[in-house]
PDB file of C-alpha atoms in Angstrom:
ATOM      1  CA  UNK D   5      14.255   4.479 -35.268  1.00 48.00           C
ATOM      2  CA  UNK D   6      11.080   2.134 -34.600  1.00 47.00           C
ATOM      3  CA  UNK D   7       7.725   3.082 -35.912  1.00 50.00           C
ATOM      4  CA  UNK D   8       6.096   4.593 -32.367  1.00 49.00           C
ATOM      5  CA  UNK D   9       3.783   7.057 -33.949  1.00 52.00           C
ATOM      6  CA  UNK D  10       0.181   7.426 -32.040  1.00 52.00           C
ATOM      7  CA  UNK D  11      -2.308   4.503 -32.941  1.00 45.00           C
ATOM      8  CA  UNK D  12      -5.832   4.867 -31.873  1.00 45.00           C
ATOM      9  CA  UNK D  13      -6.655   1.741 -30.050  1.00 43.00           C
ATOM     10  CA  UNK D  14      -5.879  -1.740 -28.178  1.00 42.00           C
ATOM     11  CA  UNK D  15      -3.514  -1.858 -25.199  1.00 42.00           C
ATOM     12  CA  UNK D  16      -0.349  -4.358 -23.786  1.00 43.00           C
ATOM     13  CA  UNK D  17      -0.455  -6.075 -21.113  1.00 42.00           C
ATOM     14  CA  UNK D  18       1.633  -5.252 -18.240  1.00 46.00           C
ATOM     15  CA  UNK D  19       0.880  -1.619 -18.737  1.00 51.00           C
ATOM     16  CA  UNK D  20      -2.344   0.608 -17.506  1.00 49.00           C
ATOM     17  CA  UNK D  21      -5.028   1.291 -19.227  1.00 46.00           C
ATOM     18  CA  UNK D  22      -6.543   4.125 -17.668  1.00 50.00           C
ATOM     19  CA  UNK D  23      -4.335   7.456 -17.582  1.00 52.00           C
ATOM     20  CA  UNK D  24      -4.189   9.276 -13.782  1.00 49.00           C
ATOM     21  CA  UNK D  25      -6.370  12.280 -13.467  1.00 53.00           C
ATOM     22  CA  UNK D  26      -3.806  15.175 -12.315  1.00 49.00           C
ATOM     23  CA  UNK D  27      -4.768  15.530  -8.578  1.00 45.00           C
ATOM     24  CA  UNK D  28      -3.028  13.187  -5.926  1.00 40.00           C
ATOM     25  CA  UNK D  29      -6.403  12.731  -3.907  1.00 38.00           C
ATOM     26  CA  UNK D  30      -7.694  11.221  -6.699  1.00 36.00           C
ATOM     27  CA  UNK D  31      -5.140   9.148  -7.782  1.00 38.00           C
ATOM     28  CA  UNK D  32      -6.828   5.806  -6.669  1.00 39.00           C
ATOM     29  CA  UNK D  33      -7.911   2.428  -8.386  1.00 43.00           C
ATOM     30  CA  UNK D  34      -6.105   2.199 -11.793  1.00 62.00           C
ATOM     31  CA  UNK D  35      -3.712   5.356 -11.391  1.00 78.00           C
ATOM     32  CA  UNK D  36      -2.485   3.672  -8.016  1.00 83.00           C
ATOM     33  CA  UNK D  37      -1.534   0.714  -9.795  1.00 86.00           C
ATOM     34  CA  UNK D  38       0.206   2.542 -12.915  1.00 86.00           C
ATOM     35  CA  UNK D  39       2.325   4.700  -9.502  1.00 90.00           C
ATOM     36  CA  UNK D  40       2.886   0.996  -8.324  1.00 90.00           C
ATOM     37  CA  UNK D  41       4.128  -0.258 -11.729  1.00 88.00           C
ATOM     38  CA  UNK D  42       6.598   2.517 -12.730  1.00 90.00           C
ATOM     39  CA  UNK D  43       7.751   2.684  -8.728  1.00 92.00           C
ATOM     40  CA  UNK D  44       9.772  -0.985  -9.737  1.00 92.00           C
ATOM     41  CA  UNK D  45      10.938   0.093 -13.085  1.00 92.00           C
ATOM     42  CA  UNK D  46      14.313   1.892 -13.799  1.00 92.00           C
ATOM     43  CA  UNK D  47      13.887   5.827 -13.157  1.00 94.00           C
ATOM     44  CA  UNK D  48      14.193   6.398 -16.781  1.00 94.00           C
ATOM     45  CA  UNK D  49      13.020   3.819 -19.296  1.00 92.00           C
ATOM     46  CA  UNK D  50      11.345   3.433 -22.726  1.00 91.00           C
ATOM     47  CA  UNK D  51       7.599   2.567 -22.536  1.00 85.00           C
ATOM     48  CA  UNK D  52       7.320  -0.328 -23.584  1.00 72.00           C
ATOM     49  CA  UNK D  53       4.152  -0.106 -25.290  1.00 66.00           C
ATOM     50  CA  UNK D  54       3.821   1.817 -28.553  1.00 60.00           C
ATOM     51  CA  UNK D  55       1.062   4.374 -27.316  1.00 70.00           C
ATOM     52  CA  UNK D  56       1.360   6.482 -24.681  1.00 77.00           C
ATOM     53  CA  UNK D  57      -0.433   6.406 -21.912  1.00 81.00           C
ATOM     54  CA  UNK D  58      -2.261   9.613 -22.314  1.00 83.00           C
ATOM     55  CA  UNK D  59      -2.697   9.826 -26.257  1.00 80.00           C
ATOM     56  CA  UNK D  60      -4.559  12.811 -26.359  1.00 79.00           C
ATOM     57  CA  UNK D  61      -2.040  15.104 -24.406  1.00 81.00           C
ATOM     58  CA  UNK D  62       0.882  13.049 -26.316  1.00 79.00           C
ATOM     59  CA  UNK D  63      -0.846  14.092 -29.551  1.00 79.00           C
ATOM     60  CA  UNK D  64      -1.525  18.373 -28.381  1.00 79.00           C
ATOM     61  CA  UNK D  65       1.951  18.350 -27.085  1.00 75.00           C
ATOM     62  CA  UNK D  66       3.635  16.248 -30.230  1.00 67.00           C
ATOM     63  CA  UNK D  67       1.755  18.009 -32.623  1.00 53.00           C
ATOM     64  CA  UNK D  68       0.669  14.795 -33.808  1.00 59.00           C
ATOM     65  CA  UNK D  69       4.592  13.534 -35.352  1.00 56.00           C
ATOM     66  CA  UNK D  70       5.342  10.749 -37.305  1.00 59.00           C
ATOM     67  CA  UNK D  71       8.310   9.002 -35.108  1.00 78.00           C
ATOM     68  CA  UNK D  72       8.109   9.620 -32.312  1.00 84.00           C
ATOM     69  CA  UNK D  73       9.860   7.500 -28.900  1.00 88.00           C
ATOM     70  CA  UNK D  74       8.156   8.154 -25.648  1.00 90.00           C
ATOM     71  CA  UNK D  75      10.743   7.759 -22.149  1.00 93.00           C
ATOM     72  CA  UNK D  76       8.584   7.564 -18.463  1.00 94.00           C
ATOM     73  CA  UNK D  77      10.818   9.292 -15.753  1.00 95.00           C
ATOM     74  CA  UNK D  78      10.304  10.054 -12.005  1.00 95.00           C
ATOM     75  CA  UNK D  79      11.659  12.509 -10.342  1.00 94.00           C
ATOM     76  CA  UNK D  80      11.483  13.200  -6.612  1.00 92.00           C
ATOM     77  CA  UNK D  81       9.379  14.935  -4.605  1.00 89.00           C
ATOM     78  CA  UNK D  82      10.632  18.028  -2.265  1.00 86.00           C
ATOM     79  CA  UNK D  83      12.374  20.625  -2.547  1.00 84.00           C
ATOM     80  CA  UNK D  84      16.470  20.558  -3.796  1.00 82.00           C
ATOM     81  CA  UNK D  85      19.888  19.919  -0.813  1.00 82.00           C
ATOM     82  CA  UNK D  86      22.854  22.426  -1.698  1.00 82.00           C
ATOM     83  CA  UNK D  87      25.346  20.863  -3.175  1.00 80.00           C
ATOM     84  CA  UNK D  88      27.915  20.710  -0.357  1.00 80.00           C
ATOM     85  CA  UNK D  89      29.740  17.715   1.555  1.00 79.00           C
ATOM     86  CA  UNK D  90      28.037  16.859   4.477  1.00 76.00           C
ATOM     87  CA  UNK D  91      26.080  20.217   4.946  1.00 73.00           C
ATOM     88  CA  UNK D  92      29.284  22.457   5.418  1.00 75.00           C
ATOM     89  CA  UNK D  93      28.814  25.959   4.390  1.00 73.00           C
ATOM     90  CA  UNK D  94      32.641  27.031   5.100  1.00 76.00           C
ATOM     91  CA  UNK D  95      32.338  30.196   6.553  1.00 72.00           C
ATOM     92  CA  UNK D  96      28.821  31.346   4.966  1.00 70.00           C
ATOM     93  CA  UNK D  97      26.221  32.211   7.521  1.00 75.00           C
ATOM     94  CA  UNK D  98      24.806  30.135   9.741  1.00 69.00           C
ATOM     95  CA  UNK D  99      21.381  30.705   7.693  1.00 72.00           C
ATOM     96  CA  UNK D 100      22.719  29.890   4.698  1.00 77.00           C
ATOM     97  CA  UNK D 101      20.340  26.650   3.981  1.00 81.00           C
ATOM     98  CA  UNK D 102      21.376  23.507   3.178  1.00 82.00           C
ATOM     99  CA  UNK D 103      18.257  21.838   3.214  1.00 82.00           C
ATOM    100  CA  UNK D 104      14.355  22.177   1.605  1.00 82.00           C
ATOM    101  CA  UNK D 105      15.610  24.657  -1.099  1.00 84.00           C
ATOM    102  CA  UNK D 106      13.580  25.795  -3.366  1.00 85.00           C
ATOM    103  CA  UNK D 107      14.931  24.748  -7.352  1.00 85.00           C
ATOM    104  CA  UNK D 108      14.354  27.271  -9.800  1.00 84.00           C
ATOM    105  CA  UNK D 109      13.190  24.640 -12.323  1.00 88.00           C
ATOM    106  CA  UNK D 110      10.295  22.298 -12.345  1.00 91.00           C
ATOM    107  CA  UNK D 111      10.132  19.223 -11.779  1.00 94.00           C
ATOM    108  CA  UNK D 112       8.953  19.047 -14.801  1.00 95.00           C
ATOM    109  CA  UNK D 113      12.032  20.092 -16.692  1.00 95.00           C
ATOM    110  CA  UNK D 114      13.924  18.248 -14.449  1.00 94.00           C
ATOM    111  CA  UNK D 115      12.533  15.768 -15.993  1.00 95.00           C
ATOM    112  CA  UNK D 116      13.010  16.679 -19.518  1.00 95.00           C
ATOM    113  CA  UNK D 117      16.533  17.281 -18.733  1.00 94.00           C
ATOM    114  CA  UNK D 118      17.343  14.042 -17.607  1.00 95.00           C
ATOM    115  CA  UNK D 119      15.782  12.696 -20.407  1.00 94.00           C
ATOM    116  CA  UNK D 120      17.756  14.669 -23.229  1.00 94.00           C
ATOM    117  CA  UNK D 121      20.767  13.767 -21.449  1.00 94.00           C
ATOM    118  CA  UNK D 122      20.461  10.284 -21.321  1.00 94.00           C
ATOM    119  CA  UNK D 123      19.421  10.633 -25.285  1.00 92.00           C
ATOM    120  CA  UNK D 124      22.044  12.824 -26.645  1.00 91.00           C
ATOM    121  CA  UNK D 125      21.474  11.865 -30.110  1.00 92.00           C
ATOM    122  CA  UNK D 126      17.320  12.864 -30.113  1.00 93.00           C
ATOM    123  CA  UNK D 127      16.246  15.896 -29.345  1.00 93.00           C
ATOM    124  CA  UNK D 128      13.483  16.864 -26.426  1.00 94.00           C
ATOM    125  CA  UNK D 129       9.973  17.589 -28.032  1.00 91.00           C
ATOM    126  CA  UNK D 130       7.600  17.699 -25.115  1.00 92.00           C
ATOM    127  CA  UNK D 131       6.209  15.964 -22.184  1.00 93.00           C
ATOM    128  CA  UNK D 132       3.225  16.155 -19.683  1.00 93.00           C
ATOM    129  CA  UNK D 133       2.671  14.693 -16.150  1.00 93.00           C
ATOM    130  CA  UNK D 134       0.837  10.889 -15.914  1.00 92.00           C
ATOM    131  CA  UNK D 135       1.050   9.989 -12.070  1.00 91.00           C
ATOM    132  CA  UNK D 136       2.210  10.476  -9.196  1.00 92.00           C
ATOM    133  CA  UNK D 137       2.432   9.687  -5.670  1.00 90.00           C
ATOM    134  CA  UNK D 138       4.329  10.547  -1.801  1.00 90.00           C
ATOM    135  CA  UNK D 139       7.368  10.354  -3.025  1.00 91.00           C
ATOM    136  CA  UNK D 140       7.774  10.691  -6.510  1.00 94.00           C
ATOM    137  CA  UNK D 141       6.105  12.795  -9.930  1.00 94.00           C
ATOM    138  CA  UNK D 142       6.373  10.377 -12.922  1.00 95.00           C
ATOM    139  CA  UNK D 143       6.368  11.911 -16.634  1.00 95.00           C
ATOM    140  CA  UNK D 144       6.682  10.857 -20.254  1.00 93.00           C
ATOM    141  CA  UNK D 145       8.866  12.542 -22.490  1.00 94.00           C
ATOM    142  CA  UNK D 146       8.470  12.840 -26.045  1.00 92.00           C
ATOM    143  CA  UNK D 147      11.622  12.871 -28.371  1.00 92.00           C
ATOM    144  CA  UNK D 148      12.539  12.331 -31.836  1.00 90.00           C
ATOM    145  CA  UNK D 149      15.412  11.592 -34.027  1.00 92.00           C
ATOM    146  CA  UNK D 150      16.700  15.437 -35.649  1.00 92.00           C
ATOM    147  CA  UNK D 151      18.399  12.235 -38.815  1.00 92.00           C
ATOM    148  CA  UNK D 152      14.925  10.824 -39.242  1.00 90.00           C
ATOM    149  CA  UNK D 153      13.637  11.704 -42.847  1.00 91.00           C
ATOM    150  CA  UNK D 154       9.847  11.527 -42.190  1.00 88.00           C
ATOM    151  CA  UNK D 155      11.106  14.368 -39.333  1.00 88.00           C
ATOM    152  CA  UNK D 156      12.816  16.423 -41.457  1.00 90.00           C
ATOM    153  CA  UNK D 157      10.061  16.279 -44.318  1.00 90.00           C
ATOM    154  CA  UNK D 158       7.766  16.854 -41.864  1.00 86.00           C
ATOM    155  CA  UNK D 159       7.284  21.428 -41.660  1.00 87.00           C
ATOM    156  CA  UNK D 160       5.624  20.331 -37.983  1.00 82.00           C
ATOM    157  CA  UNK D 161       8.461  19.226 -37.115  1.00 83.00           C
ATOM    158  CA  UNK D 162      11.851  19.699 -39.252  1.00 86.00           C
ATOM    159  CA  UNK D 163      12.395  23.249 -37.602  1.00 89.00           C
ATOM    160  CA  UNK D 164      13.016  21.019 -35.159  1.00 89.00           C
ATOM    161  CA  UNK D 165      16.427  20.063 -36.686  1.00 90.00           C
ATOM    162  CA  UNK D 166      18.394  22.627 -36.705  1.00 92.00           C
ATOM    163  CA  UNK D 167      21.408  23.308 -34.855  1.00 91.00           C
ATOM    164  CA  UNK D 168      19.783  25.873 -32.983  1.00 91.00           C
ATOM    165  CA  UNK D 169      17.445  23.036 -31.098  1.00 92.00           C
ATOM    166  CA  UNK D 170      20.011  21.331 -29.428  1.00 92.00           C
ATOM    167  CA  UNK D 171      19.413  20.306 -26.375  1.00 93.00           C
ATOM    168  CA  UNK D 172      16.097  22.924 -26.429  1.00 92.00           C
ATOM    169  CA  UNK D 173      15.213  21.365 -23.401  1.00 93.00           C
ATOM    170  CA  UNK D 174      17.906  23.804 -21.225  1.00 92.00           C
ATOM    171  CA  UNK D 175      17.480  26.409 -23.226  1.00 91.00           C
ATOM    172  CA  UNK D 176      13.843  26.564 -22.099  1.00 90.00           C
ATOM    173  CA  UNK D 177      12.305  26.269 -24.934  1.00 91.00           C
ATOM    174  CA  UNK D 178       9.820  23.175 -24.927  1.00 92.00           C
ATOM    175  CA  UNK D 179       6.135  23.928 -23.106  1.00 90.00           C
ATOM    176  CA  UNK D 180       7.084  23.147 -19.553  1.00 91.00           C
ATOM    177  CA  UNK D 181      10.317  25.479 -20.507  1.00 90.00           C
ATOM    178  CA  UNK D 182       8.129  28.295 -21.524  1.00 88.00           C
ATOM    179  CA  UNK D 183       5.561  28.644 -18.675  1.00 88.00           C
ATOM    180  CA  UNK D 184       8.305  28.954 -16.315  1.00 86.00           C
ATOM    181  CA  UNK D 185       9.863  31.686 -18.740  1.00 86.00           C
ATOM    182  CA  UNK D 186       6.302  33.434 -18.181  1.00 86.00           C
ATOM    183  CA  UNK D 187       5.587  33.042 -21.792  1.00 86.00           C
ATOM    184  CA  UNK D 188       2.291  32.465 -23.519  1.00 83.00           C
ATOM    185  CA  UNK D 189      -1.170  35.035 -24.293  1.00 82.00           C
ATOM    186  CA  UNK D 190      -3.030  36.878 -21.728  1.00 82.00           C
ATOM    187  CA  UNK D 191      -2.925  38.955 -18.700  1.00 83.00           C
ATOM    188  CA  UNK D 192      -1.138  36.391 -16.852  1.00 81.00           C
ATOM    189  CA  UNK D 193       2.099  36.152 -19.337  1.00 84.00           C
ATOM    190  CA  UNK D 194       1.999  40.662 -19.442  1.00 83.00           C
ATOM    191  CA  UNK D 195       4.763  40.661 -17.642  1.00 83.00           C
ATOM    192  CA  UNK D 196       6.429  39.447 -20.770  1.00 85.00           C
ATOM    193  CA  UNK D 197       5.585  41.056 -23.416  1.00 81.00           C
ATOM    194  CA  UNK D 198       8.892  41.606 -24.804  1.00 79.00           C
ATOM    195  CA  UNK D 199      10.397  37.746 -25.122  1.00 83.00           C
ATOM    196  CA  UNK D 200      11.293  37.809 -21.789  1.00 86.00           C
ATOM    197  CA  UNK D 201      11.211  40.005 -17.845  1.00 86.00           C
ATOM    198  CA  UNK D 202      13.971  41.732 -18.454  1.00 89.00           C
ATOM    199  CA  UNK D 203      13.486  42.307 -21.826  1.00 88.00           C
ATOM    200  CA  UNK D 204       9.741  43.800 -20.925  1.00 88.00           C
ATOM    201  CA  UNK D 205      11.558  45.352 -18.004  1.00 90.00           C
ATOM    202  CA  UNK D 206      13.619  47.253 -19.816  1.00 90.00           C
ATOM    203  CA  UNK D 207      10.099  48.259 -22.132  1.00 88.00           C
ATOM    204  CA  UNK D 208       9.080  50.127 -19.171  1.00 88.00           C
ATOM    205  CA  UNK D 209      11.975  51.809 -17.678  1.00 92.00           C
ATOM    206  CA  UNK D 210      13.132  53.570 -20.634  1.00 93.00           C
ATOM    207  CA  UNK D 211      12.006  57.350 -21.391  1.00 92.00           C
ATOM    208  CA  UNK D 212      12.292  57.232 -24.969  1.00 87.00           C
ATOM    209  CA  UNK D 213      12.480  61.019 -25.820  1.00 88.00           C
ATOM    210  CA  UNK D 214      11.504  61.384 -30.105  1.00 86.00           C
ATOM    211  CA  UNK D 215      12.883  64.584 -31.983  1.00 83.00           C
ATOM    212  CA  UNK D 216       9.807  64.497 -34.127  1.00 79.00           C
ATOM    213  CA  UNK D 217       6.501  63.953 -32.778  1.00 66.00           C
TER     214      UNK D 217
END
């Protein structure tokens, strides 16, 4: 695997030189050009320059890996459509719903899943938002090789080389997955104190009568 570390300078011709802000209305100037460039490429492609579009975000999400691959992927905006042929509901209620369905996973999780499925031999470490327009959202996914010696010897990333972390993006183990599961710290995550919503509900709903007080 080629060396795709995160240097602290330089740029590549043909790549955007400025990271867009995380708002669609402020997507002007170079960020609009950057989204236009991304649309001309395939839906999933490897970033051509060695450093990511947002190096600061990549360092925070990737814990500064010595070896990493950056893949850029676009995901379409909007709700999801129920996978029924020609919209036929076959005996179900007329209000069953086919279009404009709210997908259970976020678009960032969908992007991580597509990247992990395309690069089956790699492990998805994390991802981050890089831009959006009226049709697509663009994400960059950080992948690492679990068989690389530098990854296996690094204390920060060697845990991902274990077999339990295979397709970790589909288990909700990335940052986007943990956010979707409601895990974290602070008052916003009080419903998942025991590790999940179901475990927290079980703890609150169980009456424990101790024999000795």
